[in-house]
PDB file of C-alpha atoms in Angstrom:
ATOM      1  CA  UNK A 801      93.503  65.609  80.409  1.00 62.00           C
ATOM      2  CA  UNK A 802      97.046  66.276  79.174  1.00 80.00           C
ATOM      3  CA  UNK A 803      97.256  69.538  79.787  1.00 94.00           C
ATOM      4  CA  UNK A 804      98.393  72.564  77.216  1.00 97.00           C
ATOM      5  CA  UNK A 805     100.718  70.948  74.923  1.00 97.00           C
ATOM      6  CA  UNK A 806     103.831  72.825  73.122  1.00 97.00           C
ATOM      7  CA  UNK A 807     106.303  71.888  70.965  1.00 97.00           C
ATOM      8  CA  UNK A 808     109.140  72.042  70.680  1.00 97.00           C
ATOM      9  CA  UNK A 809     110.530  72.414  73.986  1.00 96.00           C
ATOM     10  CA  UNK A 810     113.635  73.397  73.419  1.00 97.00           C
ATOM     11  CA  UNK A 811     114.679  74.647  70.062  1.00 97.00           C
ATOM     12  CA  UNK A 812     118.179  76.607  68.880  1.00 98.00           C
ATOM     13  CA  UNK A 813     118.032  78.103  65.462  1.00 97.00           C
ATOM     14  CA  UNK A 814     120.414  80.413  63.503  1.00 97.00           C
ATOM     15  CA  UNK A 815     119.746  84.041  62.941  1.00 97.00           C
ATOM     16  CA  UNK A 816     117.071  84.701  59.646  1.00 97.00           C
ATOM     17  CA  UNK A 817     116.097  80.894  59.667  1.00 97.00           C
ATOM     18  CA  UNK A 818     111.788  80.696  60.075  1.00 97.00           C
ATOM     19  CA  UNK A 819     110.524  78.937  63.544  1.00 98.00           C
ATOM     20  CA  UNK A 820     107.194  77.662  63.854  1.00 98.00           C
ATOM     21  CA  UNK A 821     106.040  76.672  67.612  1.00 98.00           C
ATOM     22  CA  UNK A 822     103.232  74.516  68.095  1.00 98.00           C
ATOM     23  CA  UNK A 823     100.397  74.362  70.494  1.00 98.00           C
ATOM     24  CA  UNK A 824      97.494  71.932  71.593  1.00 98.00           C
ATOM     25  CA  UNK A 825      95.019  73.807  74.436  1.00 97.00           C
ATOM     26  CA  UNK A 826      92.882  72.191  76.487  1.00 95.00           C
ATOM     27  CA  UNK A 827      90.019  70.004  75.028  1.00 94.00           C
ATOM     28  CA  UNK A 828      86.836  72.545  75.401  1.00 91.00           C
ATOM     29  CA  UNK A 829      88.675  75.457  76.347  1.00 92.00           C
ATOM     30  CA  UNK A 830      87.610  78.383  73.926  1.00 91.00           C
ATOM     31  CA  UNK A 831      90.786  81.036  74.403  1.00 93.00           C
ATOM     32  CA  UNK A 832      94.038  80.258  73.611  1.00 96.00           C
ATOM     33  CA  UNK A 833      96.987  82.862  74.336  1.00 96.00           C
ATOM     34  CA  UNK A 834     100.389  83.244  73.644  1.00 97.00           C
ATOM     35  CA  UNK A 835     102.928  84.659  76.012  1.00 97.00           C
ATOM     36  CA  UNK A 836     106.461  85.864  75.821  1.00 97.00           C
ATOM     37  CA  UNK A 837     108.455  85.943  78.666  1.00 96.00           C
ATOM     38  CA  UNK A 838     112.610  87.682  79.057  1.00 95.00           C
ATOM     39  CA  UNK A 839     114.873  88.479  81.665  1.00 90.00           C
ATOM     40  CA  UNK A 840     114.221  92.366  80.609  1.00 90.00           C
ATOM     41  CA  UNK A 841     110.865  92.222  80.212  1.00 91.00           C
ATOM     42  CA  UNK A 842     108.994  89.611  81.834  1.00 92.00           C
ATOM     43  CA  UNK A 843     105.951  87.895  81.123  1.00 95.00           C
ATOM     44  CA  UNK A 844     103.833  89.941  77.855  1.00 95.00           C
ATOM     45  CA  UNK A 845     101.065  88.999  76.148  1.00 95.00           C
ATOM     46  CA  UNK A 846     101.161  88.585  72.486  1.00 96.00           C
ATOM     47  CA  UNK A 847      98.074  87.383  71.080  1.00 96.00           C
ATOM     48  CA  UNK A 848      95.108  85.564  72.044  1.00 94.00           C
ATOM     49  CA  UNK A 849      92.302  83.718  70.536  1.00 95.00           C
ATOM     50  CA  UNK A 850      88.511  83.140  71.457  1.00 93.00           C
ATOM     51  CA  UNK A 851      86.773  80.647  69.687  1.00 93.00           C
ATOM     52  CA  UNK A 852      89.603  80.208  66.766  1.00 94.00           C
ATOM     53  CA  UNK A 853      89.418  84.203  65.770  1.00 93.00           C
ATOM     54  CA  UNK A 854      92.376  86.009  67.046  1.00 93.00           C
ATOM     55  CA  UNK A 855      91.000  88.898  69.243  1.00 92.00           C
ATOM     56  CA  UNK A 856      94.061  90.886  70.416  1.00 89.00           C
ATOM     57  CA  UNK A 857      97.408  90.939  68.451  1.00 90.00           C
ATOM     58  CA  UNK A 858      98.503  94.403  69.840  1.00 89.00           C
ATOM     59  CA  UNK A 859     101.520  92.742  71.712  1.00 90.00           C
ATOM     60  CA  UNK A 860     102.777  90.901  68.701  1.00 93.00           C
ATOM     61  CA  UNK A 861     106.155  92.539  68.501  1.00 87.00           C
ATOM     62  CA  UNK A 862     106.308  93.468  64.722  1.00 85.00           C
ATOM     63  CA  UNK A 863     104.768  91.896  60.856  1.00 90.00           C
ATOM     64  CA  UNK A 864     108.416  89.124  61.647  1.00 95.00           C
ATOM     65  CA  UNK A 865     105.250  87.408  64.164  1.00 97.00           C
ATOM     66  CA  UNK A 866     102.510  85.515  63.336  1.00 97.00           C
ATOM     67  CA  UNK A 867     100.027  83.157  64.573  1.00 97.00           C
ATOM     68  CA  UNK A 868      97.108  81.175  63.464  1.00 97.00           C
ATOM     69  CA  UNK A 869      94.408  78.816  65.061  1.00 97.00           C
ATOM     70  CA  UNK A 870      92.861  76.726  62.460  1.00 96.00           C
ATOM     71  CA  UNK A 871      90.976  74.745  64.555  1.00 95.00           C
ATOM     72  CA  UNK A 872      90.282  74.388  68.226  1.00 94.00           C
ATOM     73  CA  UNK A 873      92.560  72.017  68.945  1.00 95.00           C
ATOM     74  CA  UNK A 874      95.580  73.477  67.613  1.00 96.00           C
ATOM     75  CA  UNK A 875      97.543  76.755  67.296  1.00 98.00           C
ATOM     76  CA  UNK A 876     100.807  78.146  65.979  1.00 98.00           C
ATOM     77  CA  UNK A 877     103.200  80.554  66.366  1.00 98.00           C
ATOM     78  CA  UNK A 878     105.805  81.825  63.476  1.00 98.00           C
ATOM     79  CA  UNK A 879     108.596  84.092  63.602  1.00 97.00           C
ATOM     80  CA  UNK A 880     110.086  84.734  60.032  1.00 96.00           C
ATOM     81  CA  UNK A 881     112.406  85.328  59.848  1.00 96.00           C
ATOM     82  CA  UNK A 882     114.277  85.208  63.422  1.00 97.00           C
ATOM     83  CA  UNK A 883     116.513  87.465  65.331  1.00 96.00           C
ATOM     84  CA  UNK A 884     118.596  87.532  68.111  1.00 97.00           C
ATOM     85  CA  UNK A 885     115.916  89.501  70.247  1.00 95.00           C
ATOM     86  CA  UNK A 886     113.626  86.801  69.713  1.00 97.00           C
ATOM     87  CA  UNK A 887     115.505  84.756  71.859  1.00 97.00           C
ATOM     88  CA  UNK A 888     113.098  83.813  75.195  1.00 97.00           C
ATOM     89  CA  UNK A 889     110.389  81.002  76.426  1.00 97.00           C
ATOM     90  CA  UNK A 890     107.476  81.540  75.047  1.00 98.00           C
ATOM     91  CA  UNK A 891     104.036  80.152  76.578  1.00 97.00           C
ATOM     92  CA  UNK A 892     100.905  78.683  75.275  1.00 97.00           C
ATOM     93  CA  UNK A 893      97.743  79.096  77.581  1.00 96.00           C
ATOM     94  CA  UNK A 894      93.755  77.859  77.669  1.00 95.00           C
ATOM     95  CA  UNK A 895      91.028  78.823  79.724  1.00 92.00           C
ATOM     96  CA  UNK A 896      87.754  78.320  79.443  1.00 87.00           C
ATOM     97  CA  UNK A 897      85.454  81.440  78.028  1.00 69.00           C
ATOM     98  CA  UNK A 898      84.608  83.492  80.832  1.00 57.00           C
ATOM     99  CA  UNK A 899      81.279  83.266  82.105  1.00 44.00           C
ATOM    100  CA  UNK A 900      79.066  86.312  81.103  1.00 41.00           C
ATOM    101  CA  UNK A 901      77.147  86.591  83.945  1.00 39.00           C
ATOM    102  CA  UNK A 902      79.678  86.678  86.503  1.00 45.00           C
ATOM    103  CA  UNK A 903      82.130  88.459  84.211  1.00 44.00           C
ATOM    104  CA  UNK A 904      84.983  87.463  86.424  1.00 48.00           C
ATOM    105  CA  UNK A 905      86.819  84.890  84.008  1.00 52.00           C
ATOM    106  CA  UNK A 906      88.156  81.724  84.808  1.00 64.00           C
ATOM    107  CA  UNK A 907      90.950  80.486  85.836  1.00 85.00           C
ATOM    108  CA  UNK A 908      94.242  79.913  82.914  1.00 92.00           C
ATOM    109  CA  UNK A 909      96.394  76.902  82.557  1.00 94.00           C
ATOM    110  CA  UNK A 910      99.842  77.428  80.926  1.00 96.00           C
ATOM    111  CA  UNK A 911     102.039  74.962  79.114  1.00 96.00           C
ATOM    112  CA  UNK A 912     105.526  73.795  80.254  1.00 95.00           C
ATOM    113  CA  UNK A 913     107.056  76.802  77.146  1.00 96.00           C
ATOM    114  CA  UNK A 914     108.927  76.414  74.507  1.00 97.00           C
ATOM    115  CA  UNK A 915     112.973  77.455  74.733  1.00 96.00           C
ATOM    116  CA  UNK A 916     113.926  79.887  71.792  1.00 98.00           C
ATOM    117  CA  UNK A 917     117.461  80.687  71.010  1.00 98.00           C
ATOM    118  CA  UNK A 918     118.356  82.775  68.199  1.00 97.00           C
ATOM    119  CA  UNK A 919     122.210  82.646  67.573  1.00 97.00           C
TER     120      UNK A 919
ATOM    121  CA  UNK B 112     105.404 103.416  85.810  1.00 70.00           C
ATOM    122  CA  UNK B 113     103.957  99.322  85.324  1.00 87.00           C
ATOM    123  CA  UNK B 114     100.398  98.688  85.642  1.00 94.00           C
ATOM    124  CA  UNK B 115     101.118  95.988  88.375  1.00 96.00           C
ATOM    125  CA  UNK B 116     103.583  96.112  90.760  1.00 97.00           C
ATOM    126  CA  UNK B 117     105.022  93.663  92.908  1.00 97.00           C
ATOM    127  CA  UNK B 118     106.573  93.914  95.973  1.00 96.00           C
ATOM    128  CA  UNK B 119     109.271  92.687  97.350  1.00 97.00           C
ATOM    129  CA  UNK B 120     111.540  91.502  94.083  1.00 96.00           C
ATOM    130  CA  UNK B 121     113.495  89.044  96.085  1.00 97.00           C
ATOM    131  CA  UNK B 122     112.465  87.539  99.446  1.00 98.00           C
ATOM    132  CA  UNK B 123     114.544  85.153 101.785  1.00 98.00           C
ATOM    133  CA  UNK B 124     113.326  83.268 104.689  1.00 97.00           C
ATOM    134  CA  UNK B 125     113.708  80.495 106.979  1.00 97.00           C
ATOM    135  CA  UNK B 126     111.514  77.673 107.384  1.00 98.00           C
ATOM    136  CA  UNK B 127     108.449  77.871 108.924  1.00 97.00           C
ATOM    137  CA  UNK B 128     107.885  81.929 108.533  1.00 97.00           C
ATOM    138  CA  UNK B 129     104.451  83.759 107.407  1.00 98.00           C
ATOM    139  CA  UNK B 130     105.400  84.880 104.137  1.00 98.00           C
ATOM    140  CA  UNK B 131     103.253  87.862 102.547  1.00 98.00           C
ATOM    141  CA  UNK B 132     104.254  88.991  98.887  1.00 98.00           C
ATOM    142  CA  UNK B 133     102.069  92.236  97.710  1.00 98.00           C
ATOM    143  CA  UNK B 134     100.942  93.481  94.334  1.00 98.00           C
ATOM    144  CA  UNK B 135      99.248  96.458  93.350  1.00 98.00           C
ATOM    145  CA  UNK B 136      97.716  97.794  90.301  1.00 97.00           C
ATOM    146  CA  UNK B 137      96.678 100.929  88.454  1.00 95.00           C
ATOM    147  CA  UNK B 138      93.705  99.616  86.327  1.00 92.00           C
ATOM    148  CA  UNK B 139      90.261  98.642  86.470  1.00 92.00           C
ATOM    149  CA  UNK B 140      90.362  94.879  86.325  1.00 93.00           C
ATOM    150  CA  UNK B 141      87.803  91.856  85.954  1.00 90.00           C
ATOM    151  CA  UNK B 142      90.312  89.568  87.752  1.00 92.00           C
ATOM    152  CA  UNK B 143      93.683  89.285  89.462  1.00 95.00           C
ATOM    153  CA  UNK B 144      95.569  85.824  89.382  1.00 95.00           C
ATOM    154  CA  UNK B 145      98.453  84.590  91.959  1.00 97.00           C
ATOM    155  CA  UNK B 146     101.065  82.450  89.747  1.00 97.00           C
ATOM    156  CA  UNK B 147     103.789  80.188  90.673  1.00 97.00           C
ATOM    157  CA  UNK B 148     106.647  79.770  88.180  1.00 96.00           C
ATOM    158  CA  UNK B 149     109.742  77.056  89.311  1.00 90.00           C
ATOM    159  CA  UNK B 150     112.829  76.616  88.064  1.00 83.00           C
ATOM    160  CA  UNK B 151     112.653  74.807  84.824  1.00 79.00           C
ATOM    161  CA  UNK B 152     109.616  77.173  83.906  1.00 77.00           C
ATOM    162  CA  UNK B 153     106.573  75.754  84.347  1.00 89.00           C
ATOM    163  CA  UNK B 154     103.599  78.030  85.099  1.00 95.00           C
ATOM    164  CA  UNK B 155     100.661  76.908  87.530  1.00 94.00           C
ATOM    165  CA  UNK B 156      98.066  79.545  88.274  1.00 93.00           C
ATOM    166  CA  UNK B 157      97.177  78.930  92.233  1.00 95.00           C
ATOM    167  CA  UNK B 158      94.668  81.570  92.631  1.00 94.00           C
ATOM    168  CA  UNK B 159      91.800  83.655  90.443  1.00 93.00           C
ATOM    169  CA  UNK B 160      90.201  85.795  92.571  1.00 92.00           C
ATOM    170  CA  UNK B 161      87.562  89.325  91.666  1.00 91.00           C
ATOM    171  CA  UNK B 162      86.976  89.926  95.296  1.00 92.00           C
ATOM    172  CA  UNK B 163      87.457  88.581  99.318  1.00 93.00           C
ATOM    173  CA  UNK B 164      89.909  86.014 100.221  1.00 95.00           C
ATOM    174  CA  UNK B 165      90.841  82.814  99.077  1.00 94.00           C
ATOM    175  CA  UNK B 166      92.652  79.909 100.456  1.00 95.00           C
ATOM    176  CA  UNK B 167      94.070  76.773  99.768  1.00 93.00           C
ATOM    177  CA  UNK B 168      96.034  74.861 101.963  1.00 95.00           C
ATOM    178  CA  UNK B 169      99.111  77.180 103.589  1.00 97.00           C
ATOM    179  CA  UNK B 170      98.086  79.439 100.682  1.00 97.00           C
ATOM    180  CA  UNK B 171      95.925  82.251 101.355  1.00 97.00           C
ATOM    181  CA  UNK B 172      95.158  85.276  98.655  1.00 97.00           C
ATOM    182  CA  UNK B 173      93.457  88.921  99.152  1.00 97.00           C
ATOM    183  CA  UNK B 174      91.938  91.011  97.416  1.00 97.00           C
ATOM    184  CA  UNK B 175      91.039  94.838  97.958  1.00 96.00           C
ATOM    185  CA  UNK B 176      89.547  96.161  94.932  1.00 94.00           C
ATOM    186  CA  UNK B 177      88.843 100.049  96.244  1.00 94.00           C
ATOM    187  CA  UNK B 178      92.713 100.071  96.851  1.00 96.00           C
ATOM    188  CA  UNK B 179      93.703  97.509  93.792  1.00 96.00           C
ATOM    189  CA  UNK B 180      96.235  95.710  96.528  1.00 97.00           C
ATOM    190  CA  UNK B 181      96.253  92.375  96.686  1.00 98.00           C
ATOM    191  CA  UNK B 182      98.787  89.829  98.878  1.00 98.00           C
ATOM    192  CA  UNK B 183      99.497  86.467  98.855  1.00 98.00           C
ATOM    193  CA  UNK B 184     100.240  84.690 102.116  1.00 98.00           C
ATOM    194  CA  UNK B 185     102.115  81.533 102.922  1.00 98.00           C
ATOM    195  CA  UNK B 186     102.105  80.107 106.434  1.00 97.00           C
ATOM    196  CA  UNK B 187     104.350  77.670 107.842  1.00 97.00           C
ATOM    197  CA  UNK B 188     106.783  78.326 104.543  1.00 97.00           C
ATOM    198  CA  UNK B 189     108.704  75.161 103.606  1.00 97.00           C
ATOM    199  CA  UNK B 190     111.678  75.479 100.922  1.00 96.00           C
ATOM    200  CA  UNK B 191     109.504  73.590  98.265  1.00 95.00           C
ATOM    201  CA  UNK B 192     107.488  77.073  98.588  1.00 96.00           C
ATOM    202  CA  UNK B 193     110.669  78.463  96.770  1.00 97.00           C
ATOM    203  CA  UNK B 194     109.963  79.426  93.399  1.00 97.00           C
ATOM    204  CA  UNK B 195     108.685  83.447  91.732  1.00 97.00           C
ATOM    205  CA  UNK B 196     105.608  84.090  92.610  1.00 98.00           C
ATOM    206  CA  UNK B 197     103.414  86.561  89.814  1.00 97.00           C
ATOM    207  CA  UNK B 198     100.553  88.537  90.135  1.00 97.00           C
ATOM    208  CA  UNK B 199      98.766  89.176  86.735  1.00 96.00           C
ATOM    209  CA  UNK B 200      95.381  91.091  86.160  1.00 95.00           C
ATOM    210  CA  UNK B 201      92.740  90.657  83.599  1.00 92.00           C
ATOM    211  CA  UNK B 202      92.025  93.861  82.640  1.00 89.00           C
ATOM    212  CA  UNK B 203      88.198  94.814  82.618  1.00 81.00           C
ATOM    213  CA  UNK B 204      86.802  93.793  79.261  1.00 75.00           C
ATOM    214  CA  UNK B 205      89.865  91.746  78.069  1.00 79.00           C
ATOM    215  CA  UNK B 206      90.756  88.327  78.443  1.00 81.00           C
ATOM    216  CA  UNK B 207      94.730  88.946  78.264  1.00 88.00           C
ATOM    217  CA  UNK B 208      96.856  89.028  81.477  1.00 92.00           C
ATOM    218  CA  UNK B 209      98.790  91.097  82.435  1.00 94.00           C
ATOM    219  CA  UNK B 210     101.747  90.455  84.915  1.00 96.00           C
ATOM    220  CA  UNK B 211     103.659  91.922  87.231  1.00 96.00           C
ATOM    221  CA  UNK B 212     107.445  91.266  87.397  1.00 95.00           C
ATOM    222  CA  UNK B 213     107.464  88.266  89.920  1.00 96.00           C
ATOM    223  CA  UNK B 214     108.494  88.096  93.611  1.00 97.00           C
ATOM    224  CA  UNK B 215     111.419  85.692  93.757  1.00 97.00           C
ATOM    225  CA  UNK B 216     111.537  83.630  97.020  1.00 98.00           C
ATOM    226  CA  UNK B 217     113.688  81.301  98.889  1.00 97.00           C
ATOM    227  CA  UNK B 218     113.300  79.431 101.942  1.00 97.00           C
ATOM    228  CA  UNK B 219     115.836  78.248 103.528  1.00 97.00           C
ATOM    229  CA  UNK B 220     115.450  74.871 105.853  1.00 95.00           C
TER     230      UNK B 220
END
């Protein structure tokens, strides 16, 4: 397998201009997640879908963020428009759905990130 | 105050020395995960563990769940070993990490 996918890699953009980045999990994985990560802050969380419905959008930074899983193969994320702030690699991950039983999870395979500058 | 915290930030060392990088954490979790990030990004999880020990190769990762510690060792360190190191914890009935703020190491030959 490929691995998690993301595109672009790199991408520079101007200040109020709308950026769309792209991401392709794992064939059979059922949760996809998004990830931010800054000098300041780190690595966050910022949304994350089982089975194609978004679960947890609580660390979407503001209504500027969205994202959307039509299908299991394939995910976006859209800032609209884009700031400054917004500048920072952001991550796509997959994992399989934890098992139920053991209620441990499984383990999570990140993509190589995609570059963001906002100038 | 973070919910995981990582300890030490920065971390130097010469070839060949046991390296042990600690994280601890203030909430119930289902997992904790031991990631390696190098330069140029990339993410590669090395460890999932819920309880014990596990190791792999020079790699070895603990777990104490009644304290919510966990360390990552790394014996006979070599300076490919250089990169941040992250612990990150699945919270107890989300799927979501959440991640300390990395251990950056070097190791010098």
């Amino acid at each position: 397998d490929a691995g998690v996918i993301q595109s672009p890699r790199h991408e520079v953009t101007e200040m109020g201009q709308e950026v769309t980045l792209r991401c392709k999990p794992i064939s059979g994985h059922n949760s996809l997640f998004w990830y931010r990560q800054t000098m300041m802050r780190g690595l966050e969380l910022l949304i994350y879908f089982n089975n194609n419905v978004p679960i947890d959008d609580s660390g979407m930074p503001e209504d500027r963020f969205s994202a959307k899983m039509p299908n299991a193969s394939f995910s976006t994320l859209k800032i609209q428009p884009s700031e400054p702030r917004d500048s920072a690699v952001y991550f796509c991950a997959s994992s399989p759905r934890q098992h139920a039983r053991r209620n441990s999870g499984n383990t999570i395979y990140f993509g190589e990130g995609s570059w963001l500058t906002v100038v | 105050k973070n919910e995981v915290e990582q300890s030490p930030q920065n971390l130097t060392a010469q070839e060949g020395e046991f390296i042990t990088i600690n994280c601890s954490y203030s909430v119930g979790i289902s997992a904790l995960h031991w990631l390696q990030q190098h330069p140029g990004g990339g993410i590669v999880s090395l460890f999932m563990l819920s309880s014990g020990k596990k190791k792999h190769g020079r790699l070895i990762a603990t777990i104490n769940i009644q304290e919510k510690h966990s360390s990552l060792h790394i014996t006979a360190s070599h300076p490919r070993d250089s990169a941040v190191y992250i612990c990150a914890v699945r919270k107890g009935g989300a799927d979501g990490l959440t991640f300390g703020k990395g251990t950056h190491l070097i190791i010098q030959p």
